Short mmCIF file of C-alpha atoms in Angstrom, two decimals:
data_model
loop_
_atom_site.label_atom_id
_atom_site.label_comp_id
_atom_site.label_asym_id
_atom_site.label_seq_id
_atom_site.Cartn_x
_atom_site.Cartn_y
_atom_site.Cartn_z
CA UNK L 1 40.24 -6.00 -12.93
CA UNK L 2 39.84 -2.26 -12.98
CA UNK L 3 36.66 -1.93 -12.02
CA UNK L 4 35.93 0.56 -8.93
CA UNK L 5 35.47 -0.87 -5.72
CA UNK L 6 32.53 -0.87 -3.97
CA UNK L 7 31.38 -2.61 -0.49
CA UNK L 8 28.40 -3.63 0.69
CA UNK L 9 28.19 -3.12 4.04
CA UNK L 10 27.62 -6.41 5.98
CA UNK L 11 25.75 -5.77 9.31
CA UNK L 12 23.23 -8.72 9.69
CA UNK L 13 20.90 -6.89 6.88
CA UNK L 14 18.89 -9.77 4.85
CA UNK L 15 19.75 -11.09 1.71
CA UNK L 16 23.19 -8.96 0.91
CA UNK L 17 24.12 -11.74 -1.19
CA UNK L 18 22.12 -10.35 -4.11
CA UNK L 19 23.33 -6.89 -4.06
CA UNK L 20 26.52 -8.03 -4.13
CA UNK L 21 26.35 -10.19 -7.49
CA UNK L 22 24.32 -7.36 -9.35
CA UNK L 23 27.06 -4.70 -8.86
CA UNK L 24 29.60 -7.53 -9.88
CA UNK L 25 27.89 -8.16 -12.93
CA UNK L 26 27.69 -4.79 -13.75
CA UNK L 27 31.94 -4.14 -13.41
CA UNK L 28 32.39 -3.44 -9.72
CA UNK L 29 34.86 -5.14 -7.67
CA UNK L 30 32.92 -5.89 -4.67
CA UNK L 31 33.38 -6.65 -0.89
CA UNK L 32 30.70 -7.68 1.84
CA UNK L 33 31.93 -6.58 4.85
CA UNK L 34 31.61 -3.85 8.04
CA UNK L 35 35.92 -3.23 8.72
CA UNK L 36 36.24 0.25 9.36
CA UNK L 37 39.02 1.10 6.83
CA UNK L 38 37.50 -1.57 3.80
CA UNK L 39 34.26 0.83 4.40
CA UNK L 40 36.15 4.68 4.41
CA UNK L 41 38.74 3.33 1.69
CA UNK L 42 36.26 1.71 -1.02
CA UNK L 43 35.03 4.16 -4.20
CA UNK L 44 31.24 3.32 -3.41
CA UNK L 45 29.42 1.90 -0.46
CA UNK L 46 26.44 0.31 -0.49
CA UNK L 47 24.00 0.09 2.55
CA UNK L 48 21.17 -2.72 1.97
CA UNK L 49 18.36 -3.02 4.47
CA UNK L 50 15.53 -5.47 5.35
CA UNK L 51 13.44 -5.59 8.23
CA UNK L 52 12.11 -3.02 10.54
CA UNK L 53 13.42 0.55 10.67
CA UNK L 54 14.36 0.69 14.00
CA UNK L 55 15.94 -2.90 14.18
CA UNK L 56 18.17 -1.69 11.25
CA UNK L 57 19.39 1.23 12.99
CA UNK L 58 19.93 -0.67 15.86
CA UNK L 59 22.16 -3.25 13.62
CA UNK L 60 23.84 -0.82 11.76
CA UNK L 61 24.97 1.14 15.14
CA UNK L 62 26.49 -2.11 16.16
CA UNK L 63 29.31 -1.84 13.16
CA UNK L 64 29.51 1.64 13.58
CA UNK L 65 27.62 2.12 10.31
CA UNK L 66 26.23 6.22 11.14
CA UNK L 67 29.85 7.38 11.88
CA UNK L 68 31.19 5.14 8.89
CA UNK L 69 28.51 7.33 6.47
CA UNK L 70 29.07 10.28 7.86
CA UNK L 71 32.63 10.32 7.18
CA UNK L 72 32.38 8.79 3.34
CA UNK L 73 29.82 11.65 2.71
CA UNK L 74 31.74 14.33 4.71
CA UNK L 75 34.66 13.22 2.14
CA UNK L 76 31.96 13.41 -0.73
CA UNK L 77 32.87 9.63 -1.20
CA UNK L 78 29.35 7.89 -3.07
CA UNK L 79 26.82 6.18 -0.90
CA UNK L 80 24.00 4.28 -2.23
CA UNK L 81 21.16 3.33 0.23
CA UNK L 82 18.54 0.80 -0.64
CA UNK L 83 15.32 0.21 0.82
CA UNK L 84 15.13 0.41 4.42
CA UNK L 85 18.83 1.59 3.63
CA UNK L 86 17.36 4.64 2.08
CA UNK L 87 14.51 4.78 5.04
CA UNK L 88 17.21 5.38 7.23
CA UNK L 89 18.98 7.99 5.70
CA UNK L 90 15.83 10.48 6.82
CA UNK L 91 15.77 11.93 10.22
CA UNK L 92 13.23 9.63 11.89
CA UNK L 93 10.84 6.36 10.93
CA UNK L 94 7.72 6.28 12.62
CA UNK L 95 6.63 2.15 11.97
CA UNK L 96 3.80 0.36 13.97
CA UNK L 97 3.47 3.30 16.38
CA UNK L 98 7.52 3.08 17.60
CA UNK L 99 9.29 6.47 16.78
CA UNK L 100 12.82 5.91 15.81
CA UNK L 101 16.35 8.34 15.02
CA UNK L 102 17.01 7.94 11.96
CA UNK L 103 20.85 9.10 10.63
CA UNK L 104 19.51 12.54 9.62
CA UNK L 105 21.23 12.97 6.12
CA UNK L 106 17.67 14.20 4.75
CA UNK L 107 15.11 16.02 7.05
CA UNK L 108 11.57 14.17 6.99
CA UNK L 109 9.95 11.54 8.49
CA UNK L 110 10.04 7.59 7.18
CA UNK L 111 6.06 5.99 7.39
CA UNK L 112 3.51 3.95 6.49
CA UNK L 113 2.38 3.90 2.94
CA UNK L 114 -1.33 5.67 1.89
CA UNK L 115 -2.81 2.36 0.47
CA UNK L 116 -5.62 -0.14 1.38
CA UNK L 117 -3.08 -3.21 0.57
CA UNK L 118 0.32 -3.64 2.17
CA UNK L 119 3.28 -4.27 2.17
CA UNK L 120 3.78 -2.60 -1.54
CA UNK L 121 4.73 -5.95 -3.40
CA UNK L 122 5.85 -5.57 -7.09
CA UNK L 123 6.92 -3.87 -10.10
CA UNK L 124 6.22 -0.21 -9.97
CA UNK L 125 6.70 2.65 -12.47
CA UNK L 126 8.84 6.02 -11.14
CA UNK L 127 9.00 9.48 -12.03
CA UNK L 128 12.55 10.70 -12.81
CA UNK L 129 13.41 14.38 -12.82
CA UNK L 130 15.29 15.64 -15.93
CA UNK L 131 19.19 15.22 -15.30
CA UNK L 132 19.21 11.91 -13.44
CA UNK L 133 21.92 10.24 -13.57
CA UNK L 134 20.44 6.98 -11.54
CA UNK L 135 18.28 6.58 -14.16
CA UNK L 136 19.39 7.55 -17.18
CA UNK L 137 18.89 5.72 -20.43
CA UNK L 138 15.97 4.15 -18.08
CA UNK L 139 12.12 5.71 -19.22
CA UNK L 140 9.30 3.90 -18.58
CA UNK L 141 10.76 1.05 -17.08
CA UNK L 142 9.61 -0.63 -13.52
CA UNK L 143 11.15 -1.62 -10.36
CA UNK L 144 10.39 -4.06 -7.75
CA UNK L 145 9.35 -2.95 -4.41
CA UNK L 146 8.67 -4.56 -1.39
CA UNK L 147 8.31 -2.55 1.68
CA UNK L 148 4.99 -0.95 3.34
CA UNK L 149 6.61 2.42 4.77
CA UNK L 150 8.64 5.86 2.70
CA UNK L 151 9.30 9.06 3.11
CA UNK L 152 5.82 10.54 1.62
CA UNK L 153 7.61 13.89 1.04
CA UNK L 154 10.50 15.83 0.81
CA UNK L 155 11.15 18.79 3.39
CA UNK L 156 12.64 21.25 1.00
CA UNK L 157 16.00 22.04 3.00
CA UNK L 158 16.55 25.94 3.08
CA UNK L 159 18.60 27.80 0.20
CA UNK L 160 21.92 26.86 0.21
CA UNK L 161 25.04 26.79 -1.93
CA UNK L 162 24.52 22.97 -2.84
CA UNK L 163 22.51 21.93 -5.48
CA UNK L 164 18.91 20.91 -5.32
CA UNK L 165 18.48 17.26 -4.90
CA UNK L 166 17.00 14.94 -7.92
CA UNK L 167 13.74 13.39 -6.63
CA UNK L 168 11.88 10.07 -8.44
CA UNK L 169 8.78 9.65 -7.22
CA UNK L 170 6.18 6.49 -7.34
CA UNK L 171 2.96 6.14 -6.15
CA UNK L 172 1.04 3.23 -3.98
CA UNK L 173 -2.35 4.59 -2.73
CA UNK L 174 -0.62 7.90 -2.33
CA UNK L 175 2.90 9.06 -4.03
CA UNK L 176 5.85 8.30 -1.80
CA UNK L 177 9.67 9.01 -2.82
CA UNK L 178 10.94 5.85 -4.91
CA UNK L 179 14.98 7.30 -5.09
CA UNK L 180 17.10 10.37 -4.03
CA UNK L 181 20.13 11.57 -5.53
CA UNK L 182 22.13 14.29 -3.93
CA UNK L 183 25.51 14.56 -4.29
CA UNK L 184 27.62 11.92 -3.15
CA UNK L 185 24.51 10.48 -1.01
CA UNK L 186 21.89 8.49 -3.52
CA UNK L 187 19.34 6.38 -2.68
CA UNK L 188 16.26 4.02 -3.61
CA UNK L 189 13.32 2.56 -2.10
CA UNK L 190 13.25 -0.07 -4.44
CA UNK L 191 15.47 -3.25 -4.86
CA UNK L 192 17.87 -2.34 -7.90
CA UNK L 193 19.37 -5.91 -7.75
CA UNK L 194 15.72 -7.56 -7.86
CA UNK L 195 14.54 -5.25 -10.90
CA UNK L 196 16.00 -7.18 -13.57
CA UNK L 197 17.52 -5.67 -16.44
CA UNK L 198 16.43 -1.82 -15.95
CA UNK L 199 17.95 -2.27 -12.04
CA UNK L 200 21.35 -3.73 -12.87
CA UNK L 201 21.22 -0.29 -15.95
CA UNK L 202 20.41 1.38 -12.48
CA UNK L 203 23.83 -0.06 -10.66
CA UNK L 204 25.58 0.21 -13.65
CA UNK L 205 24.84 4.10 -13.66
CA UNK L 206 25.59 4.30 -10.17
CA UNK L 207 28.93 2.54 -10.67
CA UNK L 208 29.82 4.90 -13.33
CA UNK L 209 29.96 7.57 -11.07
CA UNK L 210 32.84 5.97 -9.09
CA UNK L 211 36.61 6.58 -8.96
CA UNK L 212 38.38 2.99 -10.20
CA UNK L 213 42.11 3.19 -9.28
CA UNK F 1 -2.26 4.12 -10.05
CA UNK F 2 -2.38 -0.14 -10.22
CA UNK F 3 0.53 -2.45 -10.19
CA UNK F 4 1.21 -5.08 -13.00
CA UNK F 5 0.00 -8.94 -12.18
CA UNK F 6 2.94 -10.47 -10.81
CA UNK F 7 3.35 -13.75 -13.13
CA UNK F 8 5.73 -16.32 -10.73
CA UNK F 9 6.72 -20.13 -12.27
CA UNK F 10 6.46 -21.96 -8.85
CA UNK F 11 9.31 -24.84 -8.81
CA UNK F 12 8.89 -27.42 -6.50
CA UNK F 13 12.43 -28.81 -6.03
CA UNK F 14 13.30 -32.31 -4.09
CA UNK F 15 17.55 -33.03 -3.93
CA UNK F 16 18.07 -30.37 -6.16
CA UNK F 17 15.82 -31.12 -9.25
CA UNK F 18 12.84 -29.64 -10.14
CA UNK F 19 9.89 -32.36 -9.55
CA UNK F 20 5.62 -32.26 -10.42
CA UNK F 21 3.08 -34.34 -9.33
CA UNK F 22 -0.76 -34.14 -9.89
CA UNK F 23 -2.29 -33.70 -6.34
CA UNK F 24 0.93 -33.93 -4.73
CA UNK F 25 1.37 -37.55 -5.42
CA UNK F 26 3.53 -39.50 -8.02
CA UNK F 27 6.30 -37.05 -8.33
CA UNK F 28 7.93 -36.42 -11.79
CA UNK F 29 11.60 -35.10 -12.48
CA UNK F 30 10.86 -32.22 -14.75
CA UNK F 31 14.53 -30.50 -15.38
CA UNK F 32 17.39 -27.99 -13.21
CA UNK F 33 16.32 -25.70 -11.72
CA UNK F 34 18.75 -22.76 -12.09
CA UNK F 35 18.54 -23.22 -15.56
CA UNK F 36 14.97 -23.22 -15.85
CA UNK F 37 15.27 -20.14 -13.19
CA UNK F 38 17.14 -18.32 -16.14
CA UNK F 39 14.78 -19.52 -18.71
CA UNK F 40 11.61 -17.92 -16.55
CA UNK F 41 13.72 -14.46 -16.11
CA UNK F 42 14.58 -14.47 -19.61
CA UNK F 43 11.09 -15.04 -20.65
CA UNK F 44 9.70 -12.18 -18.22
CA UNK F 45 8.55 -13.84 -14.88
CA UNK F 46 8.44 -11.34 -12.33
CA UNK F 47 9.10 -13.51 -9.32
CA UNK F 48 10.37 -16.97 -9.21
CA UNK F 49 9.09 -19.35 -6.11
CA UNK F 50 11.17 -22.13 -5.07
CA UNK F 51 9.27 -25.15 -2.98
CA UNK F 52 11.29 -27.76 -1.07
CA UNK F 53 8.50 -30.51 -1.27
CA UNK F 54 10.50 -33.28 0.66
CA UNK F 55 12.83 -30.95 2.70
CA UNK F 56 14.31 -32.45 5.99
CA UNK F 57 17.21 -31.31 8.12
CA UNK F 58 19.45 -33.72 6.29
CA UNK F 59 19.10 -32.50 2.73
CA UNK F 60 18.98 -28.64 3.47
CA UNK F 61 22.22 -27.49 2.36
CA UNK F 62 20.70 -28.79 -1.21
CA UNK F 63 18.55 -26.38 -1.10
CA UNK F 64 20.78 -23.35 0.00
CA UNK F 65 23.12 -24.27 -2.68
CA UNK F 66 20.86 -24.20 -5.28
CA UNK F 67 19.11 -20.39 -4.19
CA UNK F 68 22.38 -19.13 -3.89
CA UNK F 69 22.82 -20.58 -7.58
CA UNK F 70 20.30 -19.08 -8.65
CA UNK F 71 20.35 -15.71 -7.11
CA UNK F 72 23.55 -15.21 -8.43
CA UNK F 73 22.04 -15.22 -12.19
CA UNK F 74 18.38 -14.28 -11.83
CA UNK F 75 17.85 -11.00 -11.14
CA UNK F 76 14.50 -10.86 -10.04
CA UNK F 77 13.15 -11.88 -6.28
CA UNK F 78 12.94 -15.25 -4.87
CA UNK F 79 11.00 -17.23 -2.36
CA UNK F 80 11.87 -20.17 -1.23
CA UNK F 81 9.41 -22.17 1.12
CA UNK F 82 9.36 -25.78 2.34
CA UNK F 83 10.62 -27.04 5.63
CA UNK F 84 10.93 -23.28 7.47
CA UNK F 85 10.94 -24.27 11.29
CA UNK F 86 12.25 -21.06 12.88
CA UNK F 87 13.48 -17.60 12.65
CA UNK F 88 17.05 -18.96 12.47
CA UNK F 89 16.06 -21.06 9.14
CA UNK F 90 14.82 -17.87 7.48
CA UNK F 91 18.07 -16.40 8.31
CA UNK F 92 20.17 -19.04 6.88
CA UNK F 93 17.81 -18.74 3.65
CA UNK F 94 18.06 -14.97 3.38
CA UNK F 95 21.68 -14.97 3.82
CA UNK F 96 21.79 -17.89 1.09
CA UNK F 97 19.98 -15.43 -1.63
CA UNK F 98 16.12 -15.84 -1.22
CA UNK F 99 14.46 -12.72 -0.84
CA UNK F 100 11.34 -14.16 1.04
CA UNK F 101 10.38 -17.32 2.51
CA UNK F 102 7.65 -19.62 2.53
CA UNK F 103 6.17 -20.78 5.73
CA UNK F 104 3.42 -23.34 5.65
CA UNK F 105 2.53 -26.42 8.27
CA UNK F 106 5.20 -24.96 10.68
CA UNK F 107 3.44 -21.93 11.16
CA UNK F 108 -0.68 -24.23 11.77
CA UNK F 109 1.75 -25.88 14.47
CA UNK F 110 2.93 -22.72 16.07
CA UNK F 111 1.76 -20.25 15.02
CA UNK F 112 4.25 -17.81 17.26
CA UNK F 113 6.44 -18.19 14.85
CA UNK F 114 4.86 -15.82 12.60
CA UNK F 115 5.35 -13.26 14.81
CA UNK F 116 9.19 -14.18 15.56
CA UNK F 117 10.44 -14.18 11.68
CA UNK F 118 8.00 -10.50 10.93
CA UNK F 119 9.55 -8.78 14.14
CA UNK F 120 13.11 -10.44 13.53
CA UNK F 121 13.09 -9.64 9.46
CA UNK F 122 10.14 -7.64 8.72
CA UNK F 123 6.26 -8.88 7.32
CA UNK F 124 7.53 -8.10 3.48
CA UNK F 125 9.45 -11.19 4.03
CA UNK F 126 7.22 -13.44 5.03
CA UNK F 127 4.99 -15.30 2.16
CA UNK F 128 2.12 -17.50 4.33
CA UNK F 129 1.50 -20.28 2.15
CA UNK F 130 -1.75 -21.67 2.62
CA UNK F 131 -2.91 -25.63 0.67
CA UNK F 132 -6.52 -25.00 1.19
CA UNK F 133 -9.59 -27.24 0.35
CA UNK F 134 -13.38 -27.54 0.39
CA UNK F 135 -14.86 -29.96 3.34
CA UNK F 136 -18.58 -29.77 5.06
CA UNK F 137 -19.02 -26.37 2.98
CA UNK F 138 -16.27 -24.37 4.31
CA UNK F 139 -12.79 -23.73 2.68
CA UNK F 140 -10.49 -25.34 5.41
CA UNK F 141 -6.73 -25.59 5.56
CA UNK F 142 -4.75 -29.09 5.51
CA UNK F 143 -1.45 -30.21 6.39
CA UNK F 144 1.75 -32.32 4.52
CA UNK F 145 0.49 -30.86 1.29
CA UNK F 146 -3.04 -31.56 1.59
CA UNK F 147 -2.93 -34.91 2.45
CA UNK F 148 -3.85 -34.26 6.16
CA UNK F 149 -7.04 -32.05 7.39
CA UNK F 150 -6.95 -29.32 10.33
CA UNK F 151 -9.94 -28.21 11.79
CA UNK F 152 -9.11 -24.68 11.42
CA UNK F 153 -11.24 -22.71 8.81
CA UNK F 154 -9.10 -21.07 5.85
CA UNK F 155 -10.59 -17.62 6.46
CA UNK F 156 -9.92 -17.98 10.23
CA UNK F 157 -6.36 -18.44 9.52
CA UNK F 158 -5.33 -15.51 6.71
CA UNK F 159 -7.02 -13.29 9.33
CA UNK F 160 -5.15 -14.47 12.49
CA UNK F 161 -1.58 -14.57 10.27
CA UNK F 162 -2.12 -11.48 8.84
CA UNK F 163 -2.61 -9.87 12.44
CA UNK F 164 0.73 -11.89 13.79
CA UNK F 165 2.89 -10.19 10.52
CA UNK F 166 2.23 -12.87 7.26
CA UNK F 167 3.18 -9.73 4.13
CA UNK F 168 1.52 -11.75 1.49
CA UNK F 169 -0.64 -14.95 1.33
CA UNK F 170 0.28 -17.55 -1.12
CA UNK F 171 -3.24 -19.45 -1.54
CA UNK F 172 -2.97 -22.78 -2.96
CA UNK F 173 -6.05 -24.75 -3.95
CA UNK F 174 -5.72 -28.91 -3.41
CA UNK F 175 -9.41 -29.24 -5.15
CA UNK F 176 -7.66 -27.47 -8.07
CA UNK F 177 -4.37 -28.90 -8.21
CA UNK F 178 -2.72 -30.58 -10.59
CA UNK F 179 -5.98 -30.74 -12.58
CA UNK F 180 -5.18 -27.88 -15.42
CA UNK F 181 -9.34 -26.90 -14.83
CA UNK F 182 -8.46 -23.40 -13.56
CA UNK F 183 -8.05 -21.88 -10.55
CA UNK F 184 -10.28 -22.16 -7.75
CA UNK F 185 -12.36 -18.58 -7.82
CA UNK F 186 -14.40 -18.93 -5.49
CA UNK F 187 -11.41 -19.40 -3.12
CA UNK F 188 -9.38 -16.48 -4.03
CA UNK F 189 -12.60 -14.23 -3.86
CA UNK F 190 -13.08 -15.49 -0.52
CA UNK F 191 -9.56 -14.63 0.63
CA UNK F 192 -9.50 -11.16 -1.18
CA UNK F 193 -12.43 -9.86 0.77
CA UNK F 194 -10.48 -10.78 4.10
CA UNK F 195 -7.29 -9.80 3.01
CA UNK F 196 -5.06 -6.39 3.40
CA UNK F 197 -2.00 -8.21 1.67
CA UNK F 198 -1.25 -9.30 -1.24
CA UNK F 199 -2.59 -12.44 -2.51
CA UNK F 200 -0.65 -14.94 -4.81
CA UNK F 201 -3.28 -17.36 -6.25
CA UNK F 202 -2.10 -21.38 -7.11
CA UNK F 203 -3.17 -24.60 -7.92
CA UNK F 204 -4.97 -25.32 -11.43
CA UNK F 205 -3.85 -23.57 -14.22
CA UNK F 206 -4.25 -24.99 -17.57
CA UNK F 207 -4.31 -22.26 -20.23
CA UNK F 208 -3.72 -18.96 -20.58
CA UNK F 209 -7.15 -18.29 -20.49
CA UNK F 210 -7.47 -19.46 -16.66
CA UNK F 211 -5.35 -16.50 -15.58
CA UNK F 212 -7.64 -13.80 -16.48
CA UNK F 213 -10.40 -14.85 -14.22
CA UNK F 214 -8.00 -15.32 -11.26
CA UNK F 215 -6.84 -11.57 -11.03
CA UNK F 216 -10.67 -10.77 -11.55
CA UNK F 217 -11.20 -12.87 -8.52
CA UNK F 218 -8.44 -10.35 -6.23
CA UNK F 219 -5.40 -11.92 -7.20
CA UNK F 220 -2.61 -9.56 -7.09
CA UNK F 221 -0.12 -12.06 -8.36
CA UNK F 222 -0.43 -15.92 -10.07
CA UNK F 223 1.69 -18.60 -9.60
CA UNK F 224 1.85 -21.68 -11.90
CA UNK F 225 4.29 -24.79 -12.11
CA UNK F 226 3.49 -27.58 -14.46
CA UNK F 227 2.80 -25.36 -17.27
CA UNK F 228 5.38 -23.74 -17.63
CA UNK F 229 7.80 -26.25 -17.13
CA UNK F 230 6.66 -28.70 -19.51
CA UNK F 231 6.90 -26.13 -22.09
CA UNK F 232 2.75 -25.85 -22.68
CA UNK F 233 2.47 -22.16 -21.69
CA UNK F 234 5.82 -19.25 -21.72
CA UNK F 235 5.46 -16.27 -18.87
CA UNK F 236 5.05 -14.40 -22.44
CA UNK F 237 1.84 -16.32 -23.14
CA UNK F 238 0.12 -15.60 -20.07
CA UNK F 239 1.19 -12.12 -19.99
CA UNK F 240 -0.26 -11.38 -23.29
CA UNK F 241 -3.34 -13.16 -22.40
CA UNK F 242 -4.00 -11.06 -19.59
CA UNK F 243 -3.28 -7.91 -21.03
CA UNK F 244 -5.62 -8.73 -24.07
CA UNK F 245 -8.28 -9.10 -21.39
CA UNK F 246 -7.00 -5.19 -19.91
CA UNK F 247 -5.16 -6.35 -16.76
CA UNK F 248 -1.83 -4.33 -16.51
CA UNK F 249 1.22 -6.61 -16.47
CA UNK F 250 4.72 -6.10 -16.55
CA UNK F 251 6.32 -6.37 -20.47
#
């Protein structure tokens, strides 16, 4: 097997079980765990996440998980975030009144979705910007969603030397962000390993992107 | 902008096999169920349900062998209801592969337990499954899958479970059933209008005709068992129904 190596970090986070087998099935060579050096050494890391925001910070401070991202990203080593993974990537969730840190990768705030029916439950349609990689080869397809808070907007960070980061949008009452890519550091709201064919296309683009050995 | 009908084959599963009865009585074997799991996702369902109709403590491990199964080929969500007790069951089914879980009777006994599994694991996990029927004019919920009546008025409950952190209300009809006469619309109107979460309607689907009517009723999503499984209907055949009568669904 030459596939690259990816883990999915195991800290307590919900089904993980799924995310795993997609990215197999697609050609990764996976691992569920949380061990320091399986997490800096792998080509791509995966961070799942169910539940509330501030219970999944909480969970993933208990393996270490904010230093463990920080350093993959400060390496420009991939990170993919999904769901309340990606929530947590923005500098604070604000869920049932209870105002939580977030890991600050993205300035913005994580909250509760525009719309007269929650949680969002089902197959949604995105917006991709030109030049995605995440979802390239993937127009007009859906995505399953399940989740009643996002980040409703992106904070433009100031000019810099980096370049701008690819925003999908979807909408639910009002438009919220559905996946970021930026850099080494990409992420979706949605559930990739739950979206049938078009998500494991989605993994298998992300997987692409990795260094095998 | 709306989202598709969900379309979601319902398997109710005893030891490991997929079974049907008509009114929850005189159970029938009616084929595996990861295999019919890959038929559904082949065919386009957008959810799959799995229901443990005879689940005890003994015969559990059945059941978390067969959603880890089947999560490991289906790429699409599961739920998996039927003998949920507590918080700790949910986690053993999560970390088995389903995606959400069913609670039913456990939650009319105590009804805490709502509010454990949405704090522990979030409300989007939590499908409240409800077998509802008619009695002295009301729509009242009942017990051991429908064969026992609570006093408590279906209405009453959605509202309460909804407050305590239910993310979606599965809302099965026992006057409806097993009959193939179409689902109960006065029912899922009923629940709609009380409702901020997603309702999943169930119980008397015939024909691809009786969907139609069900999402005009407020269903968000429609569940069926017998019909598919006994080859009558595919997920295709309701799908196209639907959208021939302008409801957005998933191709």
């Amino acid at each position: 097997m030459s596939g690259p190596s990816v883990v999915v970090l195991d800290y307590g986070s919900g089904n993980v079980h799924s995310a795993a087998k997609a990215l197999e099935e697609v050609g990764a060579r996976v691992e569920l765990t949380a061990v320091p050096a399986r997490v800096a050494e792998a080509d791509g890391l995966v961070v799942p996440g169910v539940g509330a925001f501030a219970a999944v910070m909480r969970a993933l401070e208990a393996v270490r998980g904010p230093e463990l991202i920080d350093r993959r990203l400060a390496g420009g080593r991939p990170v993919l975030g999904i769901c309340v993974g990606m929530q947590v990537l923005f500098e604070r969730g604000i869920e049932r009144g209870e105002d939580t840190e977030g890991l600050g990768q993205w300035p913005g705030v994580v909250s509760q979705l525009e719309s007269d029916i929650l949680p969002h439950i089902g197959w949604n349609s995105v917006e991709a910007p030109d030049g995605s990689v995440l979802f390239s080869g993937l127009r007009d397809e859906r995505f399953y969603f399940v989740h009643s808070n996002a980040a409703l907007e992106w904070v433009l960070p100031p000019d810099g030397p980096l370049p701008a980061p690819r925003l999908t949008w979807s909408q639910h009452g009002g438009r919220f962000l559905a996946a970021v890519e930026n850099g080494p550091l990409s992420a979706t709201q949605f559930h990739p390993e739950k979206s049938g064919q078009a998500g494991l296309r989605l993994l298998a683009n992300w997987v692409a992107t990795l260094k095998g050995d | 902008m709306e989202l598709p009908v969900r379309v979601i084959p319902c398997l109710d599963v005893a030891e490991g096999r997929v079974v049907k009865g008509v009114n929850f009585l005189g159970l029938q074997d009616a084929g595996d169920p990861v295999e019919l799991s890959r038929k559904y996702y082949e065919q386009g369902a957008d959810e799959l349900t799995f229901l443990d109709v005879n689940a005890t403590v003994d015969n559990r491990s059945t059941t978390y062998d067969l959603v880890t199964r089947t999560a490991e080929q289906v790429f699409i969500p599961l739920t998996v209801g039927g003998g949920v007790r507590s918080a700790d069951d949910v986690a053993r089914l999560l970390g088995a592969g389903a995606d959400k879980v069913g609670l039913n009777s456990a939650a009319i006994a105590r009804p805490d337990l709502i509010d454990e599994i949405a704090d522990r694991f979030g409300a989007q996990v939590l499908v409240l499954s409800l077998d509802v029927k008619r009695s002295g004019g009301r729509f009242i919920v009942t017990t051991h899958g429908g064969r026992e009546d609570t006093p408590i008025g279906a209405l009453d409950w959605v509202i309460e479970s909804i407050e305590r952190g239910a993310g979606e209300l599965l809302v099965n009809s026992i006057d409806a059933d097993g009959t193939k006469a179409g689902f109960d619309l006065d029912l899922i109107s009923a629940i709609r209008e009380v409702s901020s979460v997603p309702v999943i309607a169930s119980g008397g689907a015939g024909s691809v005709d009786d969907f139609a009517p069900a999402v005009r009723a407020g269903a968000d999503a429609v569940l069926a068992a017998s019909v598919f499984h006994h080859g009558e209907l595919t997920i295709g055949d309701v799908k196209r129904a639907m959208a021939d009568n302008g409801i957005r669904v998933r191709s």
